[in-house]
Amino acid sequence: MITVENLTLQYGGQVLYSHADLQFTRGNCYGIIGANGAGKSTLLRLIAGEEEPTAGHISIDPKARMSVLKQNQSMFDDYPVLETVIMGNMTLYNCGKEKDAIYEKEDFTDADGIRAAELEEQYAELGGWESESDASKLLQGLGIPVEFHQTQMAAMDPRQKVKVLLAQALFGNPDIILLDEPTNNLDLASVVWLEDFLMDYDGTVLVVSHDRYFLNNVCTHIVDIDYGKIKMYVGNYDFWYESSQLIQKLIKDQNKKAQQKIEELQNFIQRFSANKSKSRQATSRRKLLDKITVEELPASSRRYPWVGFKAEREPGKDRLFVENVSKTVDGVKLINNLSFIMGREDKIAIIGANEIAITTLFQLLAGEIEPDEGTIKWGVSTTQSYFPKNHESYFAGHDENLIDWMRQFSVDKRESYLRTFLGRMLFSGDEVYKSVKVLSGGEKVRCMLSKMMLEGSNVLLFDQPTNHLDLEAVQALNNGMEAFPYNIIFTSHDHQLTQTVANRIIELTEDGFVDRMMHYDDYMHLYSEETE
C-alpha cells in the first residue's frame, strides 16, 4: 500500500532520519513513536505529500484513497458539520456539488442532461446516496448528536470540532488513514468508539499518539524513530517497550550470561504473544510475534527521566474530609454537594465530562479558591504538592535560569543539590543555566515535577500532568505515581496511568458525583453495562 525507500529528512544541519526503508500494508495499524522533535508528525506529512523529503522516495498505490486528520480547527468554519464530514471524500463531495448545480440551472441543456447522468452514475458508485447517513453515524459514534449536524462549524465548541475533523478523516472507508494525536481532547466514550472502529477497519492506519493504552489496543506494529533511523517492529507499544528495556539490559551487561538473557527474551516473546486483550487482532498478532527472533527486537537510545516522590514525613490517620461542597462559577454550578473522606490507602482519580469542573475541584483542594458551600479539611499532618493544569503563572514574568527558579522552592540552596532534581528530569550540563522563559511545554512540566519532588509532600495533587509530555516522560511519571506510598488525587487523559495508579474513582456529574472503590477499567466496565 505504501512503500518508503531510502528516506532521508534534514532540517538545517540536523538529520532527523536517513536511509529509511519501510513497507506499510493493508489490514495493519502502525503506531509511530519517538522522542519530541524526532519527526513523527513530519513523517505523516511526508507520506501525505505535504512536505518533501531531503532524499528518497515514497510510493503509494495510485488506486488508494488517503485520508488525513486535519489539524486546523478553523479550516471549515464556513461549512455545516455534516457537510464538513462528507468533505473527507472530496471526489464524492465535488461530484455531488456539481450534480446539484446542474439541476439548479434554469436553462438546462442536452449537454447538461448528459453530464448529469454521468455524475449520477459516479455519485452512486461512490456511495453518495448513503453519504449523509454514513456521516451521521460517525458523528453520533463520536458523541455529536443529530441536532448539531447542520450547525456551522464556526459555532461549534473546539472539543466538538476535533470530533468532526476526526469523523471527516474516517468518512467513506478510505484505504489509508493518517492520524496525528487523534485522542487529544476526546472523552473516554469517544476514545473507546475510535478504538473499536480502527480494530474493525481493514485498511492501513498510521497513527502518532502519546496514549499508550490506545496504541496497545489498536496497533499491530510500532514504527520507532530513534538513533536518527526509522525501524518497524511487530507488536503493540507495551511489547516494544518491554522488549526494548530487556535489550538494554543485555547490551549493558555483555559480560554476564548472555544466553540466559536471550532465553529470558524468548520467554518474554512467548508470554506476550499469548496475552492479547483484543480477540479480533489476537490471532494475527500471535502469528507475527511467534516468528520474531531476538535479533529483531528493539534497542533504544532514548533517555528516560526519573520521577520519584519521597515524603519528608508520614501522614497521620486523618487525611482529607470533603463535606457538602458546592461551587458555582459564572452562573454555572460546577461542583454540586460533593462529599468524601480520603482513606489511608486511597489514590483517587477524578473523572467527568466537564474538565472545567474538575479543575475547579483541584483549585478548591489546593486552597486557591473557596467553596460556596461546605467544607474542605486536610489532616494536620498532611502536606500537599499541587500540579495545576495551567501552570504558566509559575513561569510568566520570570527570567532566571533553572537553578535559580528551583532555588525559590528549596530550603537547601546549594547548586549541587538542585542539580540532582533537574538531572532526574534530563536537564544536565549547561542546560540548567538556560532561562525558564524559553522552555517548551514539556520542559515546563518536567520543571514542575522537579519542584514537586523537591517539596517532599505526603499528598500529591495532579491536574492533567501528562499534557505536553512524550511517551518516555509519561512512563516515568506513571512509575513514580505507582511507587508513591501515600495519597494521590489526580486527573489524566492517559488511560494506562489512570488504570495503574488509581484504586478509587470519583466522577463529577451534572447533578452530583459517583464514588466507587475500584480500578478505572472496572469502573468503565460498570459504566458500559449501565448505559447499554
Coordinates of C-alpha atoms in Angstrom, one line a residue, residues 38-480:
A38 CA 12.2 13.2 16.4
G39 CA 10.0 13.8 13.3
K40 CA 6.9 11.7 14.0
S41 CA 4.3 14.2 12.6
T42 CA 6.7 15.2 9.9
L43 CA 6.8 11.5 8.7
L44 CA 3.0 11.7 8.4
R45 CA 3.2 14.9 6.4
L46 CA 5.8 13.4 4.1
I47 CA 3.6 10.4 3.4
A48 CA 0.6 12.8 2.8
G49 CA 2.7 14.7 0.3
E50 CA 2.5 17.9 2.4
E51 CA 6.3 18.0 2.6
E52 CA 9.2 16.8 0.5
P53 CA 12.0 14.6 1.8
T54 CA 15.6 15.6 1.5
A55 CA 16.3 12.3 -0.3
G56 CA 14.5 9.1 -1.0
H57 CA 11.1 8.2 -2.4
I58 CA 7.6 7.4 -1.1
S59 CA 5.3 5.5 -3.4
I60 CA 1.6 4.9 -2.7
D61 CA -0.8 2.6 -4.6
P62 CA -2.4 5.0 -7.1
K63 CA -5.8 3.4 -6.6
A64 CA -5.7 4.0 -2.9
R65 CA -7.6 6.9 -1.3
M66 CA -5.8 8.6 1.6
S67 CA -7.5 10.5 4.4
V68 CA -5.7 12.8 6.8
L69 CA -6.8 14.1 10.2
K70 CA -6.7 17.9 9.7
Q71 CA -5.1 19.9 12.5
N72 CA -6.5 23.4 11.6
Q73 CA -9.8 23.6 13.5
S74 CA -10.9 26.8 11.7
M75 CA -10.4 25.4 8.2
F76 CA -14.1 24.5 7.8
D77 CA -15.8 27.3 9.8
D78 CA -17.9 28.3 6.8
Y79 CA -19.5 24.9 6.4
P80 CA -22.1 22.9 8.3
V81 CA -20.9 19.9 10.4
L82 CA -22.4 17.2 8.2
E83 CA -21.0 18.7 5.0
T84 CA -17.6 19.0 6.7
V85 CA -17.6 15.3 7.3
I86 CA -18.5 14.4 3.8
M87 CA -15.7 16.6 2.6
G88 CA -13.4 13.8 3.8
N89 CA -14.0 12.3 0.4
M90 CA -13.6 15.3 -1.9
T91 CA -14.3 13.4 -5.1
L92 CA -17.7 12.4 -3.7
Y93 CA -18.3 15.9 -2.3
N94 CA -17.4 17.7 -5.6
C95 CA -19.4 15.2 -7.6
G96 CA -22.5 16.0 -5.5
K97 CA -22.0 19.7 -5.7
E98 CA -21.6 19.7 -9.5
K99 CA -24.6 17.5 -9.9
D100 CA -26.8 19.8 -7.7
A101 CA -25.5 22.9 -9.5
I102 CA -26.6 21.4 -12.9
Y103 CA -30.1 20.6 -11.6
E104 CA -30.5 24.2 -10.3
K105 CA -29.8 25.7 -13.7
E106 CA -32.8 27.4 -15.3
D107 CA -31.5 26.9 -18.9
F108 CA -31.0 23.1 -18.7
T109 CA -29.4 21.8 -21.9
D110 CA -29.0 18.4 -23.5
A111 CA -25.3 18.6 -22.7
D112 CA -26.3 19.3 -19.1
G113 CA -28.5 16.2 -19.1
I114 CA -25.7 14.0 -20.4
R115 CA -23.3 15.4 -17.8
A116 CA -25.9 15.0 -15.0
A117 CA -26.3 11.3 -16.0
E118 CA -22.6 10.8 -15.8
L119 CA -22.5 12.4 -12.4
E120 CA -25.4 10.4 -11.1
E121 CA -23.6 7.2 -12.0
Q122 CA -20.4 8.3 -10.4
Y123 CA -22.2 9.6 -7.3
A124 CA -24.0 6.2 -6.8
E125 CA -20.7 4.3 -7.3
L126 CA -19.0 6.5 -4.6
G127 CA -21.8 5.8 -2.2
G128 CA -23.3 9.3 -2.4
W129 CA -26.8 8.3 -1.6
E130 CA -25.7 6.9 1.7
S131 CA -23.2 9.6 2.5
E132 CA -25.3 11.7 4.8
S133 CA -26.4 8.7 6.9
D134 CA -22.8 7.4 7.0
A135 CA -21.5 10.8 8.1
S136 CA -24.3 11.0 10.7
K137 CA -23.4 7.6 12.1
L138 CA -19.7 8.6 12.5
L139 CA -20.7 11.8 14.3
Q140 CA -23.1 10.1 16.6
G141 CA -20.5 7.4 17.4
L142 CA -18.1 10.2 18.4
G143 CA -20.8 11.8 20.7
I144 CA -22.1 14.6 18.5
P145 CA -25.9 14.3 18.5
V146 CA -28.1 14.8 15.4
E147 CA -29.3 18.3 16.4
F148 CA -25.8 19.6 15.8
H149 CA -25.3 18.1 12.4
Q150 CA -26.5 21.2 10.5
T151 CA -24.7 23.7 12.7
Q152 CA -22.0 25.8 11.2
M153 CA -18.5 24.7 12.3
A154 CA -17.7 28.2 13.4
A155 CA -20.4 27.8 16.2
M156 CA -19.0 24.5 17.5
D157 CA -17.0 24.1 20.7
P158 CA -13.3 23.4 20.0
R159 CA -13.7 19.9 21.6
Q160 CA -16.6 19.2 19.2
K161 CA -14.6 20.5 16.2
V162 CA -11.9 17.9 17.0
K163 CA -14.5 15.1 16.8
V164 CA -16.0 16.5 13.5
L165 CA -12.5 16.5 11.9
L166 CA -11.9 13.0 13.1
A167 CA -15.2 11.9 11.6
Q168 CA -14.1 13.6 8.4
A169 CA -10.8 11.6 8.4
L170 CA -12.7 8.3 8.9
F171 CA -15.5 9.0 6.4
G172 CA -16.1 7.0 3.2
N173 CA -13.9 4.0 4.0
P174 CA -10.6 5.3 2.8
D175 CA -7.8 2.9 2.0
I176 CA -5.2 4.8 4.1
I177 CA -5.8 6.8 7.2
L178 CA -3.2 9.1 8.7
L179 CA -3.9 10.2 12.3
D180 CA -1.8 12.7 14.3
E181 CA -2.8 12.6 18.0
P182 CA -6.4 11.5 17.3
T183 CA -7.3 11.0 21.0
N184 CA -6.3 14.6 22.1
N185 CA -9.3 16.2 23.8
L186 CA -11.6 13.2 23.2
D187 CA -13.7 12.0 26.1
L188 CA -13.5 8.3 27.2
A189 CA -16.6 7.1 25.3
S190 CA -15.2 8.6 22.0
V191 CA -11.8 7.0 22.5
V192 CA -13.4 3.6 23.1
W193 CA -15.6 4.1 19.9
L194 CA -12.5 5.1 17.9
E195 CA -10.6 2.0 19.2
D196 CA -13.4 -0.3 18.1
F197 CA -13.6 1.5 14.7
L198 CA -9.9 1.1 14.0
M199 CA -9.8 -2.5 15.1
D200 CA -12.6 -3.4 12.7
Y201 CA -11.0 -1.3 9.9
D202 CA -9.4 -3.3 7.1
G203 CA -7.3 -0.6 5.5
T204 CA -3.9 0.8 6.5
V205 CA -3.6 3.2 9.5
L206 CA -0.6 5.2 10.6
V207 CA -1.1 6.9 14.0
V208 CA 1.0 9.2 16.1
S209 CA -0.2 9.2 19.7
H210 CA 1.1 9.7 23.3
D211 CA -1.7 7.5 24.6
R212 CA -0.1 4.2 25.5
Y213 CA -3.4 2.4 26.1
F214 CA -4.7 3.5 22.7
L215 CA -1.5 2.3 21.0
N216 CA -1.7 -1.0 22.8
N217 CA -5.3 -1.6 21.7
V218 CA -5.1 -0.6 18.0
C219 CA -1.6 -1.2 16.8
T220 CA -0.2 -4.3 15.1
H221 CA 3.2 -2.7 14.6
I222 CA 5.4 0.0 16.2
V223 CA 7.4 2.4 14.0
D224 CA 10.2 3.7 16.2
I225 CA 12.2 6.9 15.3
D226 CA 15.5 6.6 17.2
Y227 CA 19.2 6.8 16.6
G228 CA 18.4 9.0 13.5
K229 CA 16.8 5.9 12.0
I230 CA 13.3 4.6 11.5
K231 CA 12.6 0.9 12.3
M232 CA 9.5 -1.1 12.3
Y233 CA 8.6 -3.8 14.9
V234 CA 5.8 -6.2 15.2
G235 CA 3.5 -5.8 18.2
N236 CA 1.9 -3.1 20.2
Y237 CA 3.6 -0.4 22.4
D238 CA 3.9 -2.5 25.6
F239 CA 5.6 -5.2 23.6
W240 CA 8.0 -2.7 22.1
Y241 CA 8.7 -1.0 25.5
E242 CA 9.3 -4.2 27.5
S243 CA 11.5 -5.8 24.8
S244 CA 13.4 -2.6 24.4
Q245 CA 14.1 -2.5 28.2
L246 CA 15.3 -6.1 28.1
I247 CA 17.6 -5.5 25.2
Q248 CA 19.1 -2.5 27.0
K249 CA 19.8 -4.8 30.0
L250 CA 21.5 -7.2 27.6
I251 CA 23.6 -4.5 26.0
K252 CA 24.7 -3.1 29.3
D253 CA 25.6 -6.5 30.7
Q254 CA 27.6 -8.0 27.9
N255 CA 29.9 -9.9 30.3
K256 CA 27.2 -11.8 32.1
K257 CA 25.3 -14.8 31.0
A258 CA 24.2 -13.7 27.5
Q259 CA 22.4 -16.9 26.8
Q260 CA 20.4 -16.6 30.0
K261 CA 19.3 -13.1 28.8
I262 CA 18.4 -14.5 25.4
E263 CA 16.3 -17.2 27.0
E264 CA 14.6 -14.5 29.1
L265 CA 13.8 -12.6 25.9
Q266 CA 12.4 -15.7 24.2
N267 CA 10.2 -16.5 27.2
F268 CA 9.0 -12.9 27.1
I269 CA 8.0 -13.2 23.5
Q270 CA 6.1 -16.3 24.1
R271 CA 4.3 -14.8 27.1
F272 CA 3.4 -11.6 25.3
S273 CA 2.2 -13.4 22.1
A274 CA -0.3 -15.4 24.2
N275 CA -1.6 -12.5 26.2
K276 CA -3.7 -10.3 23.9
S277 CA -6.7 -8.5 25.3
K278 CA -8.4 -7.8 21.9
S279 CA -9.6 -11.0 20.3
R280 CA -10.2 -9.5 16.9
Q281 CA -6.5 -8.9 16.4
A282 CA -5.1 -11.6 18.7
T283 CA -4.7 -14.3 16.1
S284 CA -2.8 -12.2 13.5
R285 CA -0.6 -10.7 16.2
R286 CA 0.2 -14.1 17.7
K287 CA 1.3 -15.4 14.3
L288 CA 3.5 -12.4 13.8
L289 CA 5.0 -12.5 17.3
D290 CA 5.7 -16.2 17.1
K291 CA 8.1 -15.5 14.2
I292 CA 10.2 -12.9 16.0
T293 CA 13.8 -13.6 16.8
V294 CA 15.8 -11.9 19.5
E295 CA 17.8 -10.1 16.8
E296 CA 14.6 -8.4 15.6
L297 CA 13.9 -6.8 19.0
P298 CA 14.5 -3.1 19.5
A299 CA 17.3 -1.3 21.3
S300 CA 16.7 2.4 22.1
S301 CA 18.9 5.4 22.6
R302 CA 16.2 7.3 24.5
R303 CA 16.9 8.8 27.8
Y304 CA 14.1 8.3 30.3
P305 CA 13.6 10.8 33.1
W306 CA 13.3 9.5 36.7
V307 CA 10.3 10.5 38.7
G308 CA 10.3 9.7 42.4
F309 CA 8.3 11.4 45.2
K310 CA 9.7 11.0 48.7
A311 CA 7.6 12.4 51.6
E312 CA 9.6 14.1 54.4
R313 CA 7.2 12.6 57.0
E314 CA 4.4 10.0 57.1
P315 CA 0.9 11.4 57.3
G316 CA -1.3 10.5 60.3
K317 CA -4.7 8.8 60.3
D318 CA -6.7 11.8 59.2
R319 CA -6.1 12.7 55.5
L320 CA -8.9 14.7 53.9
F321 CA -12.6 15.5 54.7
V322 CA -14.8 17.0 52.0
E323 CA -18.3 17.7 53.2
N324 CA -21.2 19.0 51.1
V325 CA -19.0 21.2 48.9
S326 CA -20.6 23.2 46.1
K327 CA -19.1 25.8 43.7
T328 CA -20.7 28.0 41.1
V329 CA -18.6 29.8 38.5
D330 CA -20.0 32.4 36.1
G331 CA -23.5 31.3 36.9
V332 CA -22.8 27.6 36.2
K333 CA -22.9 25.1 39.1
L334 CA -19.7 23.1 38.6
I335 CA -19.5 21.2 41.9
N336 CA -22.8 20.0 43.5
N337 CA -22.9 18.8 47.1
L338 CA -19.7 16.8 46.9
S339 CA -18.7 14.7 50.0
F340 CA -16.0 12.2 50.5
I341 CA -13.4 11.1 53.1
M342 CA -9.9 10.1 51.8
G343 CA -8.7 6.9 53.4
R344 CA -5.1 6.0 54.1
E345 CA -4.6 3.8 51.0
D346 CA -6.6 5.9 48.6
K347 CA -5.2 7.0 45.2
I348 CA -8.2 8.8 43.7
A349 CA -8.8 9.5 40.0
I350 CA -11.2 12.4 39.4
I351 CA -13.1 11.9 36.1
G352 CA -16.0 13.6 34.3
A353 CA -17.1 15.2 31.1
N354 CA -16.7 18.7 32.3
E355 CA -13.0 19.4 32.7
I356 CA -13.6 22.9 34.0
A357 CA -15.5 21.4 36.9
I358 CA -12.5 19.0 37.6
T359 CA -10.0 21.8 37.5
T360 CA -12.3 23.8 39.9
L361 CA -12.2 20.9 42.3
F362 CA -8.4 20.8 42.3
Q363 CA -8.3 24.6 42.9
L364 CA -10.6 24.0 45.9
L365 CA -8.5 21.2 47.2
A366 CA -5.3 23.3 46.8
G367 CA -6.9 26.2 48.6
E368 CA -6.7 28.6 45.6
I369 CA -10.4 29.3 45.8
E370 CA -13.1 28.8 48.5
P371 CA -16.3 26.7 48.1
D372 CA -19.7 28.5 48.1
E373 CA -21.0 25.9 50.5
G374 CA -19.5 23.1 52.5
T375 CA -16.0 22.5 54.0
I376 CA -12.7 21.0 52.9
K377 CA -10.4 20.0 55.8
W378 CA -7.0 18.5 55.5
G379 CA -5.5 16.4 58.2
V380 CA -3.0 18.4 60.4
S381 CA -0.1 16.0 59.5
T382 CA -0.7 16.3 55.7
T383 CA 1.3 18.4 53.3
Q384 CA 0.2 18.9 49.7
S385 CA 2.0 19.5 46.4
Y386 CA -0.1 20.7 43.6
F387 CA 0.4 20.4 39.8
P388 CA -2.1 22.8 38.2
K389 CA -3.4 22.2 34.7
N390 CA -2.4 25.8 33.8
H391 CA 1.0 26.4 35.4
E392 CA 2.1 29.3 33.3
S393 CA 1.9 31.6 36.4
Y394 CA 5.0 29.8 37.7
F395 CA 7.0 30.9 34.7
A396 CA 5.3 34.1 33.3
G397 CA 7.5 37.1 34.0
H398 CA 10.4 35.0 35.1
D399 CA 13.8 35.4 33.5
E400 CA 16.0 33.4 35.9
N401 CA 17.8 30.2 34.9
L402 CA 16.6 26.8 36.0
I403 CA 18.8 26.6 39.1
D404 CA 17.6 29.9 40.4
W405 CA 14.0 29.1 39.6
M406 CA 14.3 25.8 41.6
R407 CA 16.1 27.6 44.4
Q408 CA 12.9 29.5 45.4
F409 CA 11.2 26.2 46.3
S410 CA 14.1 24.7 48.2
V411 CA 15.4 25.0 51.8
D412 CA 18.8 23.7 50.6
K413 CA 20.0 26.4 48.2
R414 CA 23.2 24.5 47.0
E415 CA 23.5 24.2 43.2
S416 CA 24.7 20.6 43.5
Y417 CA 21.6 19.7 45.4
L418 CA 19.3 21.4 42.9
R419 CA 21.1 19.8 40.0
T420 CA 20.1 16.4 41.4
F421 CA 16.4 17.1 40.9
L422 CA 16.9 18.8 37.5
G423 CA 19.2 16.0 36.4
R424 CA 16.4 13.4 37.1
M425 CA 14.3 15.4 34.6
L426 CA 17.1 15.3 32.0
F427 CA 18.4 18.8 32.5
S428 CA 22.1 18.4 32.6
G429 CA 25.3 20.3 32.0
D430 CA 24.8 23.9 30.9
E431 CA 21.1 23.3 30.3
V432 CA 20.5 24.2 33.9
Y433 CA 21.5 27.8 33.1
K434 CA 19.0 28.5 30.4
S435 CA 16.2 30.9 31.1
V436 CA 12.9 29.5 32.1
K437 CA 11.1 31.8 29.6
V438 CA 12.4 29.8 26.7
L439 CA 11.3 26.4 28.0
S440 CA 9.0 24.3 25.9
G441 CA 5.7 22.9 27.2
G442 CA 7.2 19.6 28.0
E443 CA 10.2 21.1 29.7
K444 CA 7.9 23.3 31.9
V445 CA 6.1 20.1 33.0
R446 CA 9.4 18.5 33.9
C447 CA 10.3 21.5 36.0
M448 CA 7.0 21.3 37.8
L449 CA 7.6 17.7 38.6
S450 CA 11.1 18.5 39.8
K451 CA 9.6 21.2 42.1
M452 CA 7.1 18.6 43.5
M453 CA 9.9 16.1 44.1
L454 CA 11.8 18.8 45.9
E455 CA 8.9 19.7 48.2
G456 CA 8.7 16.3 49.9
S457 CA 4.9 16.4 50.5
N458 CA 2.9 13.4 51.6
V459 CA -0.2 14.2 49.4
L460 CA 0.1 14.8 45.7
L461 CA -2.5 16.7 43.6
F462 CA -2.2 16.4 39.8
D463 CA -4.5 18.2 37.3
Q464 CA -3.6 16.7 33.8
P465 CA 0.2 16.2 34.4
T466 CA 0.8 14.3 31.2
N467 CA -0.1 17.1 28.9
H468 CA 3.0 18.1 26.7
L469 CA 4.9 15.0 27.9
D470 CA 6.4 12.5 25.5
L471 CA 5.9 8.8 26.0
E472 CA 9.1 8.3 27.9
A473 CA 8.2 11.0 30.4
V474 CA 4.7 9.7 30.8
Q475 CA 6.1 6.3 31.6
A476 CA 8.4 7.7 34.2
L477 CA 5.6 9.7 35.8
N478 CA 3.4 6.6 35.8
N479 CA 6.2 4.7 37.6
G480 CA 6.7 7.4 40.1

